[in-house]
Coordinates of C-alpha atoms in Angstrom, one line a residue:
Chain A
M1 CA 30.2 -18.0 30.4
S2 CA 29.9 -20.2 27.6
K3 CA 30.6 -18.9 24.2
N4 CA 28.2 -19.7 21.7
N5 CA 30.8 -21.6 19.3
D6 CA 28.0 -23.2 16.7
S7 CA 27.8 -22.8 12.9
N8 CA 25.9 -19.3 12.2
Q9 CA 25.0 -20.4 9.4
F10 CA 21.6 -20.7 10.4
R11 CA 21.4 -16.7 8.8
K12 CA 22.3 -18.1 5.4
V13 CA 19.1 -20.2 4.9
D14 CA 17.1 -17.9 2.2
V15 CA 13.5 -18.9 4.7
D16 CA 11.4 -17.4 1.9
E17 CA 12.5 -20.3 0.1
Y18 CA 10.1 -22.6 1.6
D19 CA 7.0 -19.6 2.9
E20 CA 5.0 -23.0 1.2
N21 CA 2.1 -19.7 0.5
K22 CA 4.9 -17.9 -1.9
F23 CA 3.6 -16.4 -5.7
V24 CA 5.4 -18.9 -7.6
D25 CA 5.4 -16.5 -11.1
D26 CA 4.0 -20.1 -13.7
E27 CA 5.2 -17.9 -16.8
D28 CA 7.3 -19.9 -18.7
N29 CA 10.8 -18.2 -19.0
G30 CA 13.3 -18.8 -21.9
E31 CA 11.0 -18.6 -24.4
S32 CA 13.2 -19.4 -27.3
Q33 CA 12.0 -15.8 -29.5
V34 CA 14.6 -15.5 -32.2
G35 CA 14.9 -12.0 -31.9
P36 CA 14.6 -9.5 -35.3
D37 CA 16.5 -10.9 -38.0
E38 CA 19.7 -8.5 -38.1
A39 CA 20.4 -8.8 -41.6
E40 CA 17.6 -8.6 -43.3
V41 CA 16.4 -5.0 -41.1
D42 CA 20.0 -4.0 -42.1
S43 CA 19.4 -3.9 -45.2
L44 CA 16.6 -2.9 -45.6
I45 CA 18.1 0.3 -44.0
R46 CA 20.6 0.4 -46.3
Q47 CA 18.2 0.3 -48.9
G48 CA 16.3 3.2 -47.7
N49 CA 13.1 1.4 -47.6
L50 CA 12.7 2.1 -43.8
M51 CA 8.9 2.1 -43.1
E52 CA 10.0 -1.8 -44.2
A53 CA 12.9 -2.1 -41.0
L54 CA 9.9 -0.8 -38.3
Q55 CA 8.0 -3.2 -39.3
A56 CA 10.6 -5.8 -39.7
V57 CA 12.3 -4.9 -36.1
L58 CA 8.8 -5.2 -34.3
K59 CA 8.1 -8.5 -35.3
N60 CA 9.6 -11.2 -33.4
P61 CA 10.2 -9.5 -30.3
P62 CA 13.0 -11.4 -27.9
I63 CA 10.5 -11.5 -24.7
N64 CA 12.0 -12.1 -21.4
T65 CA 15.9 -13.0 -22.5
K66 CA 19.0 -11.9 -21.2
N67 CA 21.2 -11.4 -24.7
Q68 CA 19.0 -11.4 -27.1
N69 CA 17.4 -7.9 -25.7
D70 CA 20.6 -6.3 -25.6
R71 CA 20.9 -6.5 -29.4
A72 CA 17.4 -6.4 -30.4
E73 CA 17.6 -2.9 -28.5
A74 CA 20.4 -1.8 -30.8
L75 CA 19.1 -3.1 -33.4
M76 CA 16.3 -1.2 -32.7
L77 CA 18.1 2.1 -32.0
K78 CA 19.7 1.8 -35.3
V79 CA 16.4 2.0 -37.0
L80 CA 14.4 4.8 -35.6
S81 CA 17.8 7.1 -35.3
A82 CA 17.7 6.4 -39.0
F83 CA 14.3 8.0 -39.4
K84 CA 13.9 11.4 -40.4
S85 CA 11.9 13.5 -37.9
S86 CA 9.8 14.8 -40.4
D87 CA 8.8 11.1 -41.3
I88 CA 8.5 9.8 -37.4
E89 CA 4.5 10.2 -37.3
K90 CA 3.5 8.4 -40.7
A91 CA 5.8 5.9 -39.1
V92 CA 3.7 5.5 -36.3
Q93 CA 1.0 5.8 -37.6
S94 CA 1.1 3.1 -39.7
L95 CA 1.4 0.7 -36.6
D96 CA -1.4 -0.9 -34.7
K97 CA -2.1 -1.3 -31.4
N98 CA 0.1 -3.9 -30.3
G99 CA 3.1 -2.2 -32.6
V100 CA 2.1 1.2 -30.5
D101 CA 2.4 -1.0 -26.2
L102 CA 5.6 -2.5 -28.2
L103 CA 7.5 0.9 -29.3
M104 CA 6.5 2.3 -25.8
K105 CA 8.9 -0.5 -24.2
Y106 CA 11.8 -0.9 -26.7
I107 CA 11.8 3.7 -26.6
Y108 CA 11.5 3.8 -23.0
K109 CA 14.2 0.8 -22.8
G110 CA 16.6 2.7 -24.9
F111 CA 15.8 5.1 -22.3
E112 CA 17.1 3.6 -19.5
K113 CA 21.1 4.0 -21.4
P114 CA 21.3 6.3 -22.1
S115 CA 23.7 7.3 -25.3
E116 CA 25.4 9.9 -27.6
N117 CA 22.3 11.2 -29.5
S118 CA 19.7 8.6 -28.5
S119 CA 17.9 10.6 -26.1
A120 CA 17.1 13.5 -28.0
T121 CA 14.9 11.1 -31.2
L122 CA 13.7 8.4 -28.4
L123 CA 12.3 11.9 -27.8
Q124 CA 11.2 12.6 -31.2
W125 CA 9.4 9.0 -31.0
H126 CA 8.1 9.7 -27.5
E127 CA 5.8 11.9 -28.1
K128 CA 4.4 10.3 -31.5
A129 CA 4.1 6.8 -30.2
L130 CA 2.1 9.0 -27.1
S131 CA -0.3 11.4 -29.7
A132 CA -0.9 7.3 -30.9
G133 CA -1.4 5.3 -27.7
G134 CA -2.1 7.6 -25.3
V135 CA -1.3 7.2 -21.2
G136 CA -2.7 3.5 -21.9
S137 CA 0.2 2.8 -23.7
I138 CA 2.5 4.2 -21.2
V139 CA 0.3 2.3 -18.1
R140 CA 0.9 -1.2 -19.9
V141 CA 4.9 -0.6 -20.6
L142 CA 5.1 -0.1 -16.6
T143 CA 2.5 -2.8 -16.2
A144 CA 3.8 -5.3 -18.5
R145 CA 5.4 -8.7 -16.9
K146 CA 7.8 -9.6 -20.1
T147 CA 10.2 -7.4 -20.9
V148 CA 11.6 -6.7 -24.1
Chain B
M1 CA -25.5 15.5 -13.7
A2 CA -25.2 16.5 -10.5
Y3 CA -22.5 16.4 -8.9
H4 CA -22.9 16.3 -4.3
S5 CA -19.6 16.1 -3.0
F6 CA -20.3 15.2 0.6
L7 CA -16.9 14.9 2.1
L8 CA -12.9 16.4 1.7
E9 CA -12.0 12.0 1.7
P10 CA -12.2 9.6 -0.6
I11 CA -15.1 7.7 -0.3
S12 CA -14.3 3.5 0.4
C13 CA -17.1 2.5 -0.6
H14 CA -20.9 3.1 -1.3
S15 CA -23.6 1.1 -1.5
W16 CA -27.6 2.5 -2.8
N17 CA -31.0 1.3 -0.3
K18 CA -34.5 -0.3 -2.5
D19 CA -36.3 2.8 -3.2
R20 CA -32.9 5.2 -4.0
T21 CA -33.4 7.5 -1.2
Q22 CA -30.8 6.3 1.0
I23 CA -27.0 5.6 0.7
A24 CA -24.9 4.0 2.8
L25 CA -21.1 5.3 2.2
C26 CA -17.7 4.4 4.2
P27 CA -16.3 8.3 5.1
N28 CA -12.0 6.6 4.7
N29 CA -12.6 5.4 8.9
H30 CA -14.0 2.9 10.8
D31 CA -17.7 3.7 10.1
V32 CA -20.8 3.1 7.9
H33 CA -22.6 6.6 7.4
I34 CA -26.5 6.7 6.0
Y35 CA -27.1 9.2 4.3
K36 CA -30.4 10.4 3.4
K37 CA -32.1 12.4 -0.2
D38 CA -34.0 15.9 1.2
G39 CA -35.4 17.1 -2.3
T40 CA -31.3 17.8 -2.5
K41 CA -30.0 17.9 0.7
W42 CA -28.3 14.7 2.5
T43 CA -28.7 14.6 5.9
K44 CA -26.8 11.9 7.7
I45 CA -28.9 9.7 9.8
H46 CA -27.1 7.0 10.5
E47 CA -23.9 6.0 11.8
L48 CA -22.8 2.9 12.1
K49 CA -20.2 2.0 14.1
E50 CA -18.6 -1.6 14.9
H51 CA -15.3 -1.8 12.3
N52 CA -11.8 -1.9 13.6
G53 CA -10.5 -1.4 11.2
Q54 CA -11.5 0.8 7.6
V55 CA -14.2 -0.4 5.5
T56 CA -13.7 -2.1 2.8
G57 CA -16.9 -3.0 0.9
I58 CA -20.9 -2.0 1.5
D59 CA -24.2 -4.3 -0.3
W60 CA -27.1 -3.2 0.6
A61 CA -29.6 -6.2 -0.1
P62 CA -33.0 -4.1 -1.9
E63 CA -34.9 -7.1 -0.3
S64 CA -34.4 -8.0 2.9
N65 CA -33.3 -4.1 3.3
R66 CA -29.8 -5.8 5.4
I67 CA -26.5 -4.3 5.1
V68 CA -23.3 -6.6 4.4
T69 CA -19.7 -4.4 5.3
C70 CA -16.4 -5.9 5.6
G71 CA -13.2 -4.3 6.7
T72 CA -9.5 -4.7 7.1
D73 CA -10.3 -5.8 10.3
R74 CA -10.7 -8.8 8.3
N75 CA -14.7 -9.3 9.7
A76 CA -17.7 -8.8 7.9
Y77 CA -20.9 -7.8 9.6
V78 CA -24.3 -8.1 8.5
W79 CA -27.0 -5.1 9.8
S80 CA -31.2 -5.6 10.7
L81 CA -32.8 -2.4 11.0
K82 CA -34.8 -2.4 14.5
G83 CA -37.0 0.2 14.6
E84 CA -34.9 3.0 13.9
V85 CA -31.8 1.0 14.6
W86 CA -29.0 -1.0 12.5
K87 CA -28.1 -4.1 14.4
P88 CA -25.2 -5.3 13.8
T89 CA -24.4 -9.6 13.4
L90 CA -20.8 -10.5 13.5
V91 CA -20.2 -13.0 10.3
I92 CA -16.6 -15.2 11.2
L93 CA -14.7 -15.0 8.1
R94 CA -11.5 -16.9 9.3
I95 CA -9.5 -15.0 7.2
N96 CA -6.0 -13.7 8.2
R97 CA -6.1 -10.4 5.9
A98 CA -8.4 -7.6 5.1
A99 CA -11.3 -8.1 3.6
R100 CA -11.8 -6.1 0.2
C101 CA -14.9 -6.4 -1.0
V102 CA -18.3 -8.0 -0.4
S103 CA -21.3 -8.5 -2.4
W104 CA -25.2 -9.6 -1.9
S105 CA -26.3 -13.2 -4.3
P106 CA -29.3 -11.9 -6.2
K107 CA -31.9 -14.0 -3.8
E108 CA -30.1 -12.5 -0.7
N109 CA -30.0 -16.1 0.7
K110 CA -25.9 -15.5 1.1
F111 CA -23.1 -13.3 -0.1
A112 CA -18.8 -12.9 -1.0
V113 CA -16.5 -11.6 0.7
G114 CA -12.8 -11.3 -0.8
S115 CA -9.6 -11.2 0.6
G116 CA -6.7 -10.4 1.0
S117 CA -5.6 -13.8 1.9
R118 CA -6.3 -15.4 -1.1
L119 CA -9.4 -16.3 -0.8
I120 CA -13.2 -16.0 -1.3
S121 CA -16.0 -16.6 1.9
I122 CA -19.4 -17.3 0.8
C123 CA -21.3 -17.0 3.9
Y124 CA -24.9 -17.8 4.6
F125 CA -26.5 -18.4 7.1
E126 CA -27.9 -22.0 9.4
Q127 CA -31.3 -21.4 10.4
E128 CA -30.6 -24.0 13.6
N129 CA -28.2 -22.4 14.4
D130 CA -28.6 -18.8 15.0
W131 CA -25.7 -18.0 13.0
W132 CA -23.5 -16.9 9.6
V133 CA -22.1 -19.8 8.5
C134 CA -18.7 -20.0 5.4
K135 CA -17.5 -21.8 3.3
H136 CA -14.3 -21.4 1.1
I137 CA -12.9 -20.9 -1.9
K138 CA -9.4 -21.3 -2.4
K139 CA -7.7 -23.3 -5.2
P140 CA -6.4 -21.6 -7.5
I141 CA -6.5 -18.2 -6.5
R142 CA -3.0 -17.6 -6.0
S143 CA -3.3 -13.0 -5.1
T144 CA -5.9 -11.0 -3.6
V145 CA -9.2 -10.7 -4.6
L146 CA -10.3 -7.8 -5.9
S147 CA -13.5 -7.6 -7.8
L148 CA -16.8 -10.2 -6.7
D149 CA -19.7 -9.9 -9.7
W150 CA -22.7 -12.8 -8.6
H151 CA -24.5 -14.5 -11.5
P152 CA -28.6 -14.0 -11.7
N153 CA -28.4 -17.4 -11.7
N154 CA -27.4 -17.0 -7.8
V155 CA -24.6 -19.7 -7.9
L156 CA -22.0 -18.5 -10.6
L157 CA -19.6 -15.9 -8.9
A158 CA -17.0 -13.6 -11.4
A159 CA -13.9 -13.0 -9.1
G160 CA -11.1 -10.6 -10.6
S161 CA -8.0 -10.9 -8.5
C162 CA -4.0 -9.6 -8.2
D163 CA -3.1 -13.5 -9.9
F164 CA -3.8 -10.9 -13.3
K165 CA -6.8 -13.3 -13.5
C166 CA -10.4 -13.0 -13.5
R167 CA -12.3 -16.5 -12.8
V168 CA -15.6 -17.8 -12.3
F169 CA -16.3 -20.5 -10.1
S170 CA -19.4 -21.8 -8.7
A171 CA -20.7 -20.8 -5.1
Y172 CA -22.8 -23.6 -5.0
I173 CA -24.3 -24.6 -1.4
K174 CA -26.5 -27.0 -0.7
E175 CA -27.9 -26.7 2.0
V176 CA -29.9 -23.0 1.0
E177 CA -30.4 -23.8 -3.1
E178 CA -31.6 -26.4 -5.3
K179 CA -28.5 -27.0 -8.4
P180 CA -28.8 -25.0 -10.9
G181 CA -29.1 -25.3 -14.6
P182 CA -27.0 -25.3 -17.6
T183 CA -25.4 -22.2 -18.8
V184 CA -23.4 -21.1 -21.0
W185 CA -20.0 -20.8 -18.5
G186 CA -20.3 -25.0 -18.9
S187 CA -23.1 -27.0 -17.5
K188 CA -21.7 -28.6 -13.9
M189 CA -19.6 -26.6 -11.7
P190 CA -18.4 -24.8 -14.6
F191 CA -14.9 -22.5 -14.3
G192 CA -13.6 -20.8 -16.7
E193 CA -10.8 -18.8 -16.8
G194 CA -9.2 -15.4 -18.3
A195 CA -5.8 -14.3 -18.4
G196 CA -4.2 -10.3 -18.8
G197 CA -1.8 -8.7 -17.8
G198 CA -2.7 -6.6 -14.8
W199 CA -4.5 -6.3 -11.5
V200 CA -8.0 -7.2 -12.3
H201 CA -9.7 -3.6 -10.8
G202 CA -13.3 -5.0 -11.1
V203 CA -15.8 -7.9 -12.3
C204 CA -19.5 -7.7 -14.0
F205 CA -21.8 -9.6 -15.7
S206 CA -24.2 -8.7 -18.3
H207 CA -27.8 -8.8 -16.9
S208 CA -28.6 -12.2 -18.3
G209 CA -25.7 -13.7 -17.0
N210 CA -24.3 -14.0 -19.9
R211 CA -21.4 -12.1 -20.8
L212 CA -18.7 -10.7 -18.7
A213 CA -16.5 -7.6 -18.6
W214 CA -13.8 -6.9 -16.7
T215 CA -10.4 -4.1 -15.9
S216 CA -7.9 -4.6 -15.9
H217 CA -4.9 -2.2 -14.4
D218 CA -2.8 -2.4 -17.3
S219 CA -5.1 0.0 -19.3
T220 CA -7.0 -3.2 -21.0
V221 CA -10.8 -3.9 -20.8
Q222 CA -11.1 -7.7 -21.1
S223 CA -14.4 -9.6 -22.1
D224 CA -15.1 -12.9 -22.3
L225 CA -14.7 -12.4 -25.4
S226 CA -11.3 -13.2 -26.8
V227 CA -9.7 -9.9 -28.2
S228 CA -9.2 -7.5 -25.6
L229 CA -8.9 -3.5 -25.3
S230 CA -6.0 -2.0 -24.8
S231 CA -7.1 1.8 -24.1
E232 CA -5.4 4.4 -24.0
T233 CA -6.9 6.0 -21.2
L234 CA -5.0 5.4 -17.4
P235 CA -6.3 1.8 -15.7
L236 CA -10.1 1.8 -15.1
L237 CA -10.8 1.0 -11.2
C238 CA -14.6 -0.1 -11.7
V239 CA -17.5 -1.5 -14.9
S240 CA -21.4 -2.1 -15.4
F241 CA -22.7 -3.2 -17.7
I242 CA -25.4 -0.5 -18.7
T243 CA -27.6 -2.4 -21.2
E244 CA -27.1 -5.9 -22.6
N245 CA -24.3 -4.1 -25.7
S246 CA -22.6 -1.4 -23.7
L247 CA -20.8 -0.6 -20.8
V248 CA -19.1 1.8 -18.6
A249 CA -16.1 2.2 -16.9
A250 CA -13.9 4.8 -14.8
G251 CA -11.4 5.3 -12.9
H252 CA -8.2 7.2 -12.5
D253 CA -8.7 8.7 -15.8
C254 CA -11.6 10.7 -13.4
Y255 CA -14.0 10.8 -15.9
P256 CA -16.6 7.4 -17.2
V257 CA -16.1 6.3 -20.7
L258 CA -18.7 4.3 -22.3
F259 CA -17.6 0.3 -23.8
V260 CA -19.6 -1.5 -27.2
Y261 CA -19.5 -4.9 -26.6
D262 CA -20.6 -6.1 -29.5
G263 CA -20.9 -10.6 -29.5
T264 CA -20.9 -10.5 -34.1
K265 CA -17.6 -8.9 -34.5
G266 CA -16.5 -10.5 -31.4
S267 CA -14.8 -8.0 -29.5
V268 CA -15.3 -4.6 -27.6
T269 CA -14.8 -1.0 -28.1
F270 CA -14.1 2.1 -27.3
G271 CA -17.5 3.9 -27.0
G272 CA -16.9 7.6 -25.9
K273 CA -15.7 9.6 -23.0
L274 CA -19.0 10.4 -21.3
D275 CA -18.0 13.9 -20.1
V276 CA -17.5 16.4 -21.8
P277 CA -17.4 19.1 -20.7
K278 CA -18.9 22.6 -21.4
Q279 CA -16.3 24.6 -24.1
T280 CA -15.0 27.9 -22.6
S281 CA -15.0 31.0 -24.8
Q282 CA -11.0 30.9 -26.3
R283 CA -10.0 33.5 -26.5
G284 CA -7.1 35.0 -27.7
I285 CA -3.3 33.7 -26.2
S286 CA -0.5 36.6 -25.4
A287 CA 2.9 36.4 -26.6
R288 CA 3.3 36.6 -22.2
E289 CA 1.2 33.1 -22.1
R290 CA 3.3 31.7 -25.4
F291 CA 6.7 32.1 -23.6
Q292 CA 5.3 31.0 -19.9
N293 CA 3.9 27.6 -21.8
L294 CA 6.6 27.1 -23.7
D295 CA 9.1 27.4 -20.5
R296 CA 6.7 25.3 -18.8
R297 CA 5.6 23.1 -21.5
A298 CA 7.7 23.1 -24.2
T299 CA 5.0 23.6 -25.9
S300 CA 3.1 27.1 -27.5
S301 CA -0.4 25.5 -27.7
E302 CA -3.7 27.3 -26.9
T303 CA -5.4 24.9 -24.3
T304 CA -4.6 26.2 -20.8
E305 CA -6.1 23.0 -18.9
Q306 CA -5.4 24.2 -15.3
G307 CA -7.8 21.3 -13.6
L308 CA -8.9 18.5 -14.0
E309 CA -12.1 19.5 -16.5
S310 CA -14.4 16.9 -15.3
L311 CA -17.2 16.3 -13.0
H312 CA -14.7 14.8 -10.5
K313 CA -11.4 15.7 -9.5
N314 CA -10.1 13.0 -8.2
S315 CA -9.9 9.0 -9.6
I316 CA -14.0 7.5 -9.4
S317 CA -13.2 3.9 -7.6
Q318 CA -17.3 3.0 -8.1
I319 CA -19.9 2.3 -10.2
S320 CA -23.2 1.8 -9.4
V321 CA -26.9 1.0 -10.9
L322 CA -29.6 3.7 -9.9
E323 CA -32.3 3.0 -12.2
G324 CA -33.5 0.7 -14.8
G325 CA -30.0 -2.0 -14.2
K326 CA -27.9 -3.7 -15.8
S327 CA -30.1 -4.4 -18.9
K328 CA -31.8 -0.4 -19.3
C329 CA -29.8 1.4 -17.1
S330 CA -31.3 5.1 -16.7
T331 CA -29.2 6.5 -13.7
F332 CA -25.8 5.2 -12.5
C333 CA -23.9 6.7 -9.9
T334 CA -19.8 7.4 -9.5
T335 CA -18.2 8.0 -6.2
G336 CA -14.5 8.8 -5.5
M337 CA -11.6 9.7 -4.1
D338 CA -12.8 13.7 -3.9
G339 CA -15.5 12.5 -1.5
G340 CA -18.0 13.2 -4.3
M341 CA -20.5 11.1 -6.1
V342 CA -22.8 12.3 -9.4
T343 CA -25.1 10.6 -11.3
W344 CA -25.4 10.7 -14.1
D345 CA -28.3 10.7 -16.5
V346 CA -27.9 8.2 -19.9
K347 CA -30.9 10.2 -21.5
S348 CA -29.5 13.6 -21.4
L349 CA -25.6 12.2 -21.7
E350 CA -27.2 10.6 -25.0
S351 CA -28.7 14.0 -26.1
D352 CA -25.7 16.0 -25.4
L353 CA -23.1 14.3 -26.9
K354 CA -23.6 13.7 -30.3
D355 CA -22.1 11.0 -31.5
L356 CA -22.6 8.4 -28.7
K357 CA -24.6 5.2 -29.7
I358 CA -25.7 3.8 -26.3
V359 CA -26.9 -0.2 -27.6

């Protein structure tokens, strides 16, 4: 009988925004943490000083920022692939607890975007990092609120 | 270390009576069953049926012999023993989500209930109206309260919640008690907060109330000292102080773990696993088994861990001190999702595991 001529715009309203009990994350985004220094890391790789390169790339992880994350990830992958298989274990031993956790985060980030040979090296690193950090480090990757 | 299997269902929560001869537990349904110890056997003597939802917390007050239970039906009941029967009294918590945990205060004149409505209800008995009244602690809790522990002064309450924080609140009720003296947590109505990276599953004050420790879902154990300890195990669900310097925690890894709280160094360190199974005799591994291992697990190692070698076969969800209190615990008990209960004896643990030192 009567047609509903009113607008349907109300269907596009996001009601959850108006819920007063809504959980607002109080993490401050846009932590302008500059990612690891590319030039420094590149030069260390070329020199063959791989342990230093690993430490350098793990310094200043960019947290929660989009573009810098990808750059840091690519850099990380370069460093990890540059290592020889036999040196991986020693490198992992040289890291402290937080370093192992951070390494695990990068490893899982690398798994997300598999490329040519990356998965094989990443898996080797994963095995060594797992024996150093235990399942706890993987749990921390899963529950971490600050993505790297 | 005696393992007793009560049920096939997980034990949601449990609580002991004063002389540790009776245990009240929830077998993952709407009831509370009370079992009595008969030598080595356990017999069920009571069934408390009143809740309409799963019972999520039970606490048995040792002195006044009252049981408080809370459940997902948003209610709490206080049970008193009249003759041979337990009679319930409803407590209206004024919450609109499930209750998650409940705890009597040390003087047993009030109890606290943590719930999914992002608040804690502190309930006390009002003599004139013959009724349990509750007050709410709301700010600044932002999510479900998972665990509670009272400070020995009967006023401070530590609460761990799903908003990744562990907080110390003042639950002072002026109708029931007088003002407390100053503590390390602040002299007036104190308010402390500690942040973590995951849901706070278990929280515990030490016997003196000067130390606080909590476990979180990101596999860490934290204390009121600044440094947190990242554990190598799966997340720990429950924690308890057994002396002023040692904590025992247990969780999804199915075995309890010891931690040492070092005030001078300002840190919590890992003390050791508390459930080392006896080593079975090493048998030689055949070539066939080697290939099988290589196929299944990509390693041809000798350890054939067919199943869990710990006493509990599923996650441990609650730990309670049986004898000795939190200052000099000599036995403690764990219950878990496998429906079993294990009583652990501290002395025999110390002698079995040689490098274990409980300070």
